[in-house]
C-alpha atoms as a PDB file:
ATOM      1  CA  MET A   1      25.836 -28.466  46.205  1.00  0.00           C
ATOM      2  CA  ASP A   2      25.959 -24.737  46.959  1.00  0.00           C
ATOM      3  CA  SER A   3      25.732 -25.400  50.688  1.00  0.00           C
ATOM      4  CA  VAL A   4      28.617 -27.882  50.471  1.00  0.00           C
ATOM      5  CA  LEU A   5      30.781 -25.360  48.620  1.00  0.00           C
ATOM      6  CA  LYS A   6      29.918 -22.663  51.155  1.00  0.00           C
ATOM      7  CA  SER A   7      30.880 -24.995  54.003  1.00  0.00           C
ATOM      8  CA  ILE A   8      34.214 -25.756  52.333  1.00  0.00           C
ATOM      9  CA  ARG A   9      34.948 -22.073  51.747  1.00  0.00           C
ATOM     10  CA  ALA A  10      34.017 -21.241  55.347  1.00  0.00           C
ATOM     11  CA  SER A  11      36.427 -23.854  56.676  1.00  0.00           C
ATOM     12  CA  LEU A  12      39.373 -22.520  54.640  1.00  0.00           C
ATOM     13  CA  VAL A  13      41.531 -19.890  56.341  1.00  0.00           C
ATOM     14  CA  PRO A  14      42.127 -16.846  54.109  1.00  0.00           C
ATOM     15  CA  ILE A  15      45.678 -16.036  53.008  1.00  0.00           C
ATOM     16  CA  HIS A  16      46.902 -12.465  53.260  1.00  0.00           C
ATOM     17  CA  ARG A  17      47.874 -10.884  49.947  1.00  0.00           C
ATOM     18  CA  GLU A  18      51.391 -10.137  51.285  1.00  0.00           C
ATOM     19  CA  GLY A  19      52.051 -13.868  51.109  1.00  0.00           C
ATOM     20  CA  TYR A  20      51.128 -14.415  47.465  1.00  0.00           C
ATOM     21  CA  PRO A  21      54.573 -13.579  45.974  1.00  0.00           C
ATOM     22  CA  PHE A  22      56.385 -15.844  48.460  1.00  0.00           C
ATOM     23  CA  ILE A  23      53.949 -18.705  47.884  1.00  0.00           C
ATOM     24  CA  ALA A  24      54.281 -18.344  44.111  1.00  0.00           C
ATOM     25  CA  ILE A  25      58.106 -18.328  44.272  1.00  0.00           C
ATOM     26  CA  LEU A  26      58.234 -21.414  46.487  1.00  0.00           C
ATOM     27  CA  ALA A  27      55.700 -23.243  44.311  1.00  0.00           C
ATOM     28  CA  PHE A  28      57.794 -22.493  41.223  1.00  0.00           C
ATOM     29  CA  LEU A  29      60.945 -23.682  43.009  1.00  0.00           C
ATOM     30  CA  ALA A  30      59.180 -26.900  44.026  1.00  0.00           C
ATOM     31  CA  LEU A  31      58.334 -27.612  40.391  1.00  0.00           C
ATOM     32  CA  PHE A  32      61.822 -26.681  39.220  1.00  0.00           C
ATOM     33  CA  LEU A  33      63.554 -28.799  41.864  1.00  0.00           C
ATOM     34  CA  GLY A  34      61.220 -31.672  41.081  1.00  0.00           C
ATOM     35  CA  TRP A  35      62.225 -31.400  37.446  1.00  0.00           C
ATOM     36  CA  LEU A  36      65.889 -31.659  38.471  1.00  0.00           C
ATOM     37  CA  TRP A  37      65.330 -34.553  40.879  1.00  0.00           C
ATOM     38  CA  GLY A  38      61.946 -35.967  41.854  1.00  0.00           C
ATOM     39  CA  PRO A  39      62.401 -36.181  45.658  1.00  0.00           C
ATOM     40  CA  LEU A  40      63.282 -32.459  45.823  1.00  0.00           C
ATOM     41  CA  PHE A  41      59.750 -31.655  44.712  1.00  0.00           C
ATOM     42  CA  TRP A  42      58.403 -32.850  48.058  1.00  0.00           C
ATOM     43  CA  VAL A  43      60.883 -30.673  49.942  1.00  0.00           C
ATOM     44  CA  GLY A  44      59.696 -27.667  47.962  1.00  0.00           C
ATOM     45  CA  LEU A  45      56.079 -28.654  48.459  1.00  0.00           C
ATOM     46  CA  VAL A  46      56.527 -28.741  52.248  1.00  0.00           C
ATOM     47  CA  ALA A  47      58.186 -25.306  52.148  1.00  0.00           C
ATOM     48  CA  THR A  48      55.309 -23.960  50.051  1.00  0.00           C
ATOM     49  CA  ALA A  49      52.725 -25.402  52.442  1.00  0.00           C
ATOM     50  CA  TRP A  50      54.522 -23.810  55.395  1.00  0.00           C
ATOM     51  CA  CYS A  51      54.514 -20.441  53.621  1.00  0.00           C
ATOM     52  CA  VAL A  52      50.753 -20.732  53.025  1.00  0.00           C
ATOM     53  CA  TYR A  53      50.321 -21.534  56.719  1.00  0.00           C
ATOM     54  CA  PHE A  54      52.521 -18.623  57.799  1.00  0.00           C
ATOM     55  CA  PHE A  55      50.552 -16.028  55.839  1.00  0.00           C
ATOM     56  CA  ARG A  56      47.153 -17.210  57.035  1.00  0.00           C
ATOM     57  CA  ASP A  57      44.775 -14.426  58.014  1.00  0.00           C
ATOM     58  CA  PRO A  58      41.943 -15.939  60.054  1.00  0.00           C
ATOM     59  CA  PRO A  59      38.950 -13.824  61.068  1.00  0.00           C
ATOM     60  CA  ARG A  60      38.820 -12.924  64.749  1.00  0.00           C
ATOM     61  CA  VAL A  61      35.993 -11.936  67.110  1.00  0.00           C
ATOM     62  CA  THR A  62      37.173  -8.898  69.080  1.00  0.00           C
ATOM     63  CA  PRO A  63      35.641  -8.273  72.542  1.00  0.00           C
ATOM     64  CA  LEU A  64      33.801  -4.972  72.726  1.00  0.00           C
ATOM     65  CA  GLY A  65      33.908  -2.980  75.930  1.00  0.00           C
ATOM     66  CA  ALA A  66      35.103   0.283  77.390  1.00  0.00           C
ATOM     67  CA  GLY A  67      38.748   0.418  78.391  1.00  0.00           C
ATOM     68  CA  LEU A  68      39.839  -2.926  76.937  1.00  0.00           C
ATOM     69  CA  VAL A  69      43.296  -3.512  75.465  1.00  0.00           C
ATOM     70  CA  ILE A  70      43.314  -6.348  72.940  1.00  0.00           C
ATOM     71  CA  SER A  71      46.343  -8.440  72.043  1.00  0.00           C
ATOM     72  CA  PRO A  72      47.916  -7.118  68.832  1.00  0.00           C
ATOM     73  CA  ALA A  73      49.296 -10.527  67.857  1.00  0.00           C
ATOM     74  CA  ASP A  74      49.176 -14.275  68.330  1.00  0.00           C
ATOM     75  CA  GLY A  75      51.914 -15.625  70.556  1.00  0.00           C
ATOM     76  CA  ARG A  76      53.238 -15.932  74.074  1.00  0.00           C
ATOM     77  CA  VAL A  77      53.152 -13.098  76.591  1.00  0.00           C
ATOM     78  CA  SER A  78      56.883 -12.735  77.184  1.00  0.00           C
ATOM     79  CA  GLN A  79      57.052  -9.635  79.403  1.00  0.00           C
ATOM     80  CA  VAL A  80      54.675  -7.710  81.661  1.00  0.00           C
ATOM     81  CA  GLY A  81      56.059  -4.743  83.569  1.00  0.00           C
ATOM     82  CA  PRO A  82      57.181  -1.112  83.434  1.00  0.00           C
ATOM     83  CA  ALA A  83      59.602  -0.033  80.698  1.00  0.00           C
ATOM     84  CA  LEU A  84      60.628   3.126  78.892  1.00  0.00           C
ATOM     85  CA  PRO A  85      58.881   3.555  75.529  1.00  0.00           C
ATOM     86  CA  PRO A  86      61.065   4.057  72.440  1.00  0.00           C
ATOM     87  CA  PRO A  87      62.080   7.743  72.278  1.00  0.00           C
ATOM     88  CA  GLU A  88      60.842   8.179  68.701  1.00  0.00           C
ATOM     89  CA  LEU A  89      57.252   7.650  69.881  1.00  0.00           C
ATOM     90  CA  GLU A  90      57.482  10.771  72.089  1.00  0.00           C
ATOM     91  CA  LEU A  91      55.457   9.191  74.888  1.00  0.00           C
ATOM     92  CA  GLY A  92      57.406  10.945  77.628  1.00  0.00           C
ATOM     93  CA  PRO A  93      60.471  10.157  79.757  1.00  0.00           C
ATOM     94  CA  LEU A  94      58.722   8.001  82.361  1.00  0.00           C
ATOM     95  CA  PRO A  95      58.280   4.213  82.254  1.00  0.00           C
ATOM     96  CA  ARG A  96      54.928   2.827  81.171  1.00  0.00           C
ATOM     97  CA  MET A  97      53.311  -0.545  81.685  1.00  0.00           C
ATOM     98  CA  ARG A  98      54.556  -2.690  78.811  1.00  0.00           C
ATOM     99  CA  ILE A  99      53.050  -5.968  77.661  1.00  0.00           C
ATOM    100  CA  SER A 100      55.082  -7.914  75.101  1.00  0.00           C
ATOM    101  CA  VAL A 101      53.789 -10.719  72.870  1.00  0.00           C
ATOM    102  CA  PHE A 102      56.417 -12.907  71.206  1.00  0.00           C
ATOM    103  CA  MET A 103      55.562 -14.572  67.894  1.00  0.00           C
ATOM    104  CA  ASN A 104      57.435 -17.649  66.715  1.00  0.00           C
ATOM    105  CA  VAL A 105      57.574 -18.693  63.056  1.00  0.00           C
ATOM    106  CA  PHE A 106      54.442 -20.843  63.447  1.00  0.00           C
ATOM    107  CA  ASN A 107      52.193 -18.091  64.854  1.00  0.00           C
ATOM    108  CA  CYS A 108      49.847 -16.038  62.711  1.00  0.00           C
ATOM    109  CA  HIS A 109      51.811 -12.842  62.011  1.00  0.00           C
ATOM    110  CA  ILE A 110      48.968 -10.440  61.281  1.00  0.00           C
ATOM    111  CA  ASN A 111      49.138  -7.459  63.679  1.00  0.00           C
ATOM    112  CA  ARG A 112      45.981  -5.849  65.056  1.00  0.00           C
ATOM    113  CA  ALA A 113      45.230  -2.587  66.836  1.00  0.00           C
ATOM    114  CA  PRO A 114      45.130  -2.998  70.643  1.00  0.00           C
ATOM    115  CA  VAL A 115      42.647  -0.135  71.117  1.00  0.00           C
ATOM    116  CA  SER A 116      40.322   2.007  69.063  1.00  0.00           C
ATOM    117  CA  GLY A 117      41.536   5.489  68.224  1.00  0.00           C
ATOM    118  CA  ARG A 118      43.317   7.720  65.756  1.00  0.00           C
ATOM    119  CA  VAL A 119      46.929   7.105  64.726  1.00  0.00           C
ATOM    120  CA  ARG A 120      48.801  10.172  65.926  1.00  0.00           C
ATOM    121  CA  LYS A 121      52.276   9.076  64.907  1.00  0.00           C
ATOM    122  CA  ILE A 122      54.100   6.306  63.029  1.00  0.00           C
ATOM    123  CA  ALA A 123      57.839   6.016  63.544  1.00  0.00           C
ATOM    124  CA  TYR A 124      60.148   3.511  61.843  1.00  0.00           C
ATOM    125  CA  LYS A 125      63.665   2.838  63.130  1.00  0.00           C
ATOM    126  CA  PRO A 126      66.190   0.558  61.401  1.00  0.00           C
ATOM    127  CA  GLY A 127      68.239  -1.710  63.612  1.00  0.00           C
ATOM    128  CA  ARG A 128      69.630  -5.151  64.317  1.00  0.00           C
ATOM    129  CA  PHE A 129      67.956  -8.567  64.200  1.00  0.00           C
ATOM    130  CA  LEU A 130      68.535 -10.006  67.664  1.00  0.00           C
ATOM    131  CA  ASN A 131      66.311 -12.679  69.162  1.00  0.00           C
ATOM    132  CA  ALA A 132      63.027 -10.817  69.745  1.00  0.00           C
ATOM    133  CA  GLU A 133      62.608 -12.507  73.129  1.00  0.00           C
ATOM    134  CA  LEU A 134      65.595 -10.591  74.518  1.00  0.00           C
ATOM    135  CA  ASP A 135      64.758  -7.421  76.438  1.00  0.00           C
ATOM    136  CA  LYS A 136      67.395  -5.415  74.554  1.00  0.00           C
ATOM    137  CA  ALA A 137      65.619  -6.209  71.281  1.00  0.00           C
ATOM    138  CA  SER A 138      63.234  -3.370  72.190  1.00  0.00           C
ATOM    139  CA  GLU A 139      66.144  -0.936  71.897  1.00  0.00           C
ATOM    140  CA  ASP A 140      68.450  -2.499  69.295  1.00  0.00           C
ATOM    141  CA  ASN A 141      66.218  -4.231  66.723  1.00  0.00           C
ATOM    142  CA  GLU A 142      64.491  -2.864  63.670  1.00  0.00           C
ATOM    143  CA  ARG A 143      61.091  -1.601  64.746  1.00  0.00           C
ATOM    144  CA  ASN A 144      58.017   0.336  63.694  1.00  0.00           C
ATOM    145  CA  GLY A 145      55.892   2.099  66.294  1.00  0.00           C
ATOM    146  CA  LEU A 146      52.382   3.516  66.268  1.00  0.00           C
ATOM    147  CA  VAL A 147      50.938   5.986  68.751  1.00  0.00           C
ATOM    148  CA  ILE A 148      47.171   5.654  68.992  1.00  0.00           C
ATOM    149  CA  GLU A 149      45.032   8.328  70.642  1.00  0.00           C
ATOM    150  CA  GLY A 150      42.634   6.105  72.559  1.00  0.00           C
ATOM    151  CA  GLU A 151      39.671   6.740  74.803  1.00  0.00           C
ATOM    152  CA  HIS A 152      41.819   6.825  77.946  1.00  0.00           C
ATOM    153  CA  GLY A 153      45.076   8.277  76.653  1.00  0.00           C
ATOM    154  CA  THR A 154      47.814   7.488  74.164  1.00  0.00           C
ATOM    155  CA  VAL A 155      48.749   3.851  73.610  1.00  0.00           C
ATOM    156  CA  GLY A 156      51.970   2.829  71.897  1.00  0.00           C
ATOM    157  CA  VAL A 157      52.255  -0.401  69.920  1.00  0.00           C
ATOM    158  CA  VAL A 158      55.629  -1.383  68.470  1.00  0.00           C
ATOM    159  CA  GLN A 159      56.375  -3.995  65.809  1.00  0.00           C
ATOM    160  CA  ILE A 160      59.837  -5.434  66.520  1.00  0.00           C
ATOM    161  CA  ALA A 161      61.752  -7.524  64.002  1.00  0.00           C
ATOM    162  CA  GLY A 162      63.280 -10.753  65.295  1.00  0.00           C
ATOM    163  CA  LEU A 163      66.146 -13.108  64.599  1.00  0.00           C
ATOM    164  CA  VAL A 164      64.536 -14.376  61.389  1.00  0.00           C
ATOM    165  CA  ALA A 165      62.312 -11.415  60.503  1.00  0.00           C
ATOM    166  CA  ARG A 166      63.644  -9.073  57.857  1.00  0.00           C
ATOM    167  CA  ARG A 167      60.618  -7.001  56.931  1.00  0.00           C
ATOM    168  CA  ILE A 168      58.065  -5.029  58.910  1.00  0.00           C
ATOM    169  CA  VAL A 169      54.896  -4.131  57.016  1.00  0.00           C
ATOM    170  CA  CYS A 170      52.488  -1.412  58.167  1.00  0.00           C
ATOM    171  CA  PHE A 171      49.138  -1.000  56.408  1.00  0.00           C
ATOM    172  CA  THR A 172      47.897   2.126  58.156  1.00  0.00           C
ATOM    173  CA  ARG A 173      48.901   5.800  57.979  1.00  0.00           C
ATOM    174  CA  GLU A 174      49.077   8.722  60.344  1.00  0.00           C
ATOM    175  CA  SER A 175      45.713  10.378  61.131  1.00  0.00           C
ATOM    176  CA  GLU A 176      43.764   7.237  60.171  1.00  0.00           C
ATOM    177  CA  ALA A 177      41.222   5.836  62.619  1.00  0.00           C
ATOM    178  CA  LEU A 178      41.615   2.252  63.812  1.00  0.00           C
ATOM    179  CA  SER A 179      39.161   0.018  65.610  1.00  0.00           C
ATOM    180  CA  ALA A 180      40.335  -2.392  68.297  1.00  0.00           C
ATOM    181  CA  GLY A 181      41.245  -5.664  66.606  1.00  0.00           C
ATOM    182  CA  GLN A 182      41.607  -4.087  63.155  1.00  0.00           C
ATOM    183  CA  ARG A 183      44.559  -5.278  61.059  1.00  0.00           C
ATOM    184  CA  PHE A 184      47.322  -2.692  60.796  1.00  0.00           C
ATOM    185  CA  GLY A 185      50.397  -4.668  59.720  1.00  0.00           C
ATOM    186  CA  LEU A 186      52.466  -7.840  59.792  1.00  0.00           C
ATOM    187  CA  ILE A 187      56.053  -8.950  60.304  1.00  0.00           C
ATOM    188  CA  ARG A 188      57.992 -11.578  58.363  1.00  0.00           C
ATOM    189  CA  PHE A 189      59.013 -14.159  59.875  1.00  0.00           C
ATOM    190  CA  GLY A 190      59.136 -14.276  63.705  1.00  0.00           C
ATOM    191  CA  SER A 191      59.096 -11.241  65.958  1.00  0.00           C
ATOM    192  CA  ARG A 192      57.456  -9.357  68.833  1.00  0.00           C
ATOM    193  CA  LEU A 193      54.818  -6.742  69.575  1.00  0.00           C
ATOM    194  CA  ASP A 194      55.164  -4.352  72.529  1.00  0.00           C
ATOM    195  CA  VAL A 195      52.184  -2.439  73.894  1.00  0.00           C
ATOM    196  CA  TYR A 196      52.841   0.630  76.085  1.00  0.00           C
ATOM    197  CA  LEU A 197      49.909   1.714  78.229  1.00  0.00           C
ATOM    198  CA  PRO A 198      49.130   5.046  79.915  1.00  0.00           C
ATOM    199  CA  GLU A 199      48.320   5.330  83.609  1.00  0.00           C
ATOM    200  CA  GLY A 200      45.076   3.761  84.721  1.00  0.00           C
ATOM    201  CA  TYR A 201      45.408   0.483  82.851  1.00  0.00           C
ATOM    202  CA  ALA A 202      46.045  -2.768  84.702  1.00  0.00           C
ATOM    203  CA  PRO A 203      47.363  -5.945  83.014  1.00  0.00           C
ATOM    204  CA  LEU A 204      45.102  -8.988  83.053  1.00  0.00           C
ATOM    205  CA  VAL A 205      47.634 -11.461  81.646  1.00  0.00           C
ATOM    206  CA  ALA A 206      50.773 -13.129  82.977  1.00  0.00           C
ATOM    207  CA  GLU A 207      54.117 -13.988  81.425  1.00  0.00           C
ATOM    208  CA  GLY A 208      53.945 -17.316  79.638  1.00  0.00           C
ATOM    209  CA  GLN A 209      50.259 -16.981  78.776  1.00  0.00           C
ATOM    210  CA  ILE A 210      49.235 -17.644  75.165  1.00  0.00           C
ATOM    211  CA  ALA A 211      47.494 -14.710  73.513  1.00  0.00           C
ATOM    212  CA  VAL A 212      45.267 -14.659  70.441  1.00  0.00           C
ATOM    213  CA  GLY A 213      45.576 -11.535  68.328  1.00  0.00           C
ATOM    214  CA  GLY A 214      42.377  -9.557  68.100  1.00  0.00           C
ATOM    215  CA  GLU A 215      40.683 -11.586  70.853  1.00  0.00           C
ATOM    216  CA  THR A 216      42.684 -11.891  74.089  1.00  0.00           C
ATOM    217  CA  VAL A 217      42.196  -9.010  76.541  1.00  0.00           C
ATOM    218  CA  LEU A 218      45.629  -7.904  77.772  1.00  0.00           C
ATOM    219  CA  ALA A 219      44.586  -5.084  80.084  1.00  0.00           C
ATOM    220  CA  ARG A 220      41.632  -2.988  81.190  1.00  0.00           C
ATOM    221  CA  PHE A 221      41.305   0.623  82.239  1.00  0.00           C
ATOM    222  CA  GLY A 222      40.505   1.037  85.916  1.00  0.00           C
ATOM    223  CA  ALA A 223      40.711  -2.693  86.650  1.00  0.00           C
ATOM    224  CA  ALA A 224      42.643  -4.187  89.522  1.00  0.00           C
ATOM    225  CA  ALA A 225      45.654  -6.135  88.307  1.00  0.00           C
ATOM    226  CA  ASP A 226      44.980  -9.869  88.308  1.00  0.00           C
ATOM    227  CA  ARG A 227      47.832 -11.995  87.015  1.00  0.00           C
ATOM    228  CA  THR A 228      47.441 -15.032  89.233  1.00  0.00           C
ATOM    229  CA  VAL A 229      47.867 -18.153  87.128  1.00  0.00           C
ATOM    230  CA  ARG A 230      47.910 -21.910  87.586  1.00  0.00           C
ATOM    231  CA  VAL A 231      50.097 -24.121  85.445  1.00  0.00           C
ATOM    232  CA  ASP A 232      48.796 -27.674  85.045  1.00  0.00           C
END
C-alpha cells in the first residue's frame, strides 16, 4: 500500500504556494455559483482546475556544465538577437545578445535562474500591459530585472508582464546566490522572460523553438552559434 501511495504522490505535480489563494477563491466561487444554479458549478470547477494547472511547479533536471545558459521559463523562443538592455539594470550602453522566451497562459509560469551566480541588482519598473510578444513590450511593459554575476560576466534576466499578467513575483533578494535552474520568481498570467548575455556567449536556440524552464540550454560560453533548424 505504501508503494502505491508513493507512486501516486510521485505522479502528482506540486502546486506553488502562490496559487493557493487563487485556487481557494475559485473553488469557493464554484460552490457558490452551483448553489445559485447547478450548471454554473461546472463552469467554476473548470476555472478552478485551470488555476491548479497554471500554478503547477514541476521538478526539473538542470544540465550541469561550464558556461551554460539555461532557459528561465517554459515557452516559445520568440526573439534571438542583439538588443539594448533596460537602463535600470546598468549593463552598459551597448547592445547585448538577447534571448526572449514567451509564455502563454497554459505554460508553467515558474521562473528559474539562467546561470549560477550572485544577484548584484534587482530593479522593478512599473509600466503598461502590452502583448508580451511585441518587441516594444521590453521597453513599455511592467518589468522586474535581475543582474546576476556569473562565471563569465554579468547576465541580465528580465520578467516582463504581458497582456493578461498583472503581477510579477520575485522570490530572491540582492546579494543572494542562485544556482542555474533555481526558482527565483513567477508571473501571473502570461508574459515573457528576456535574457541578456555578455560577450563570449553564443545562442544555441532558434526563434520558434519550444524551451523548457530549468532544462533547455539557450546559449553556451565560447560555443559557435548553431541555430539551424528543421521544421517538419
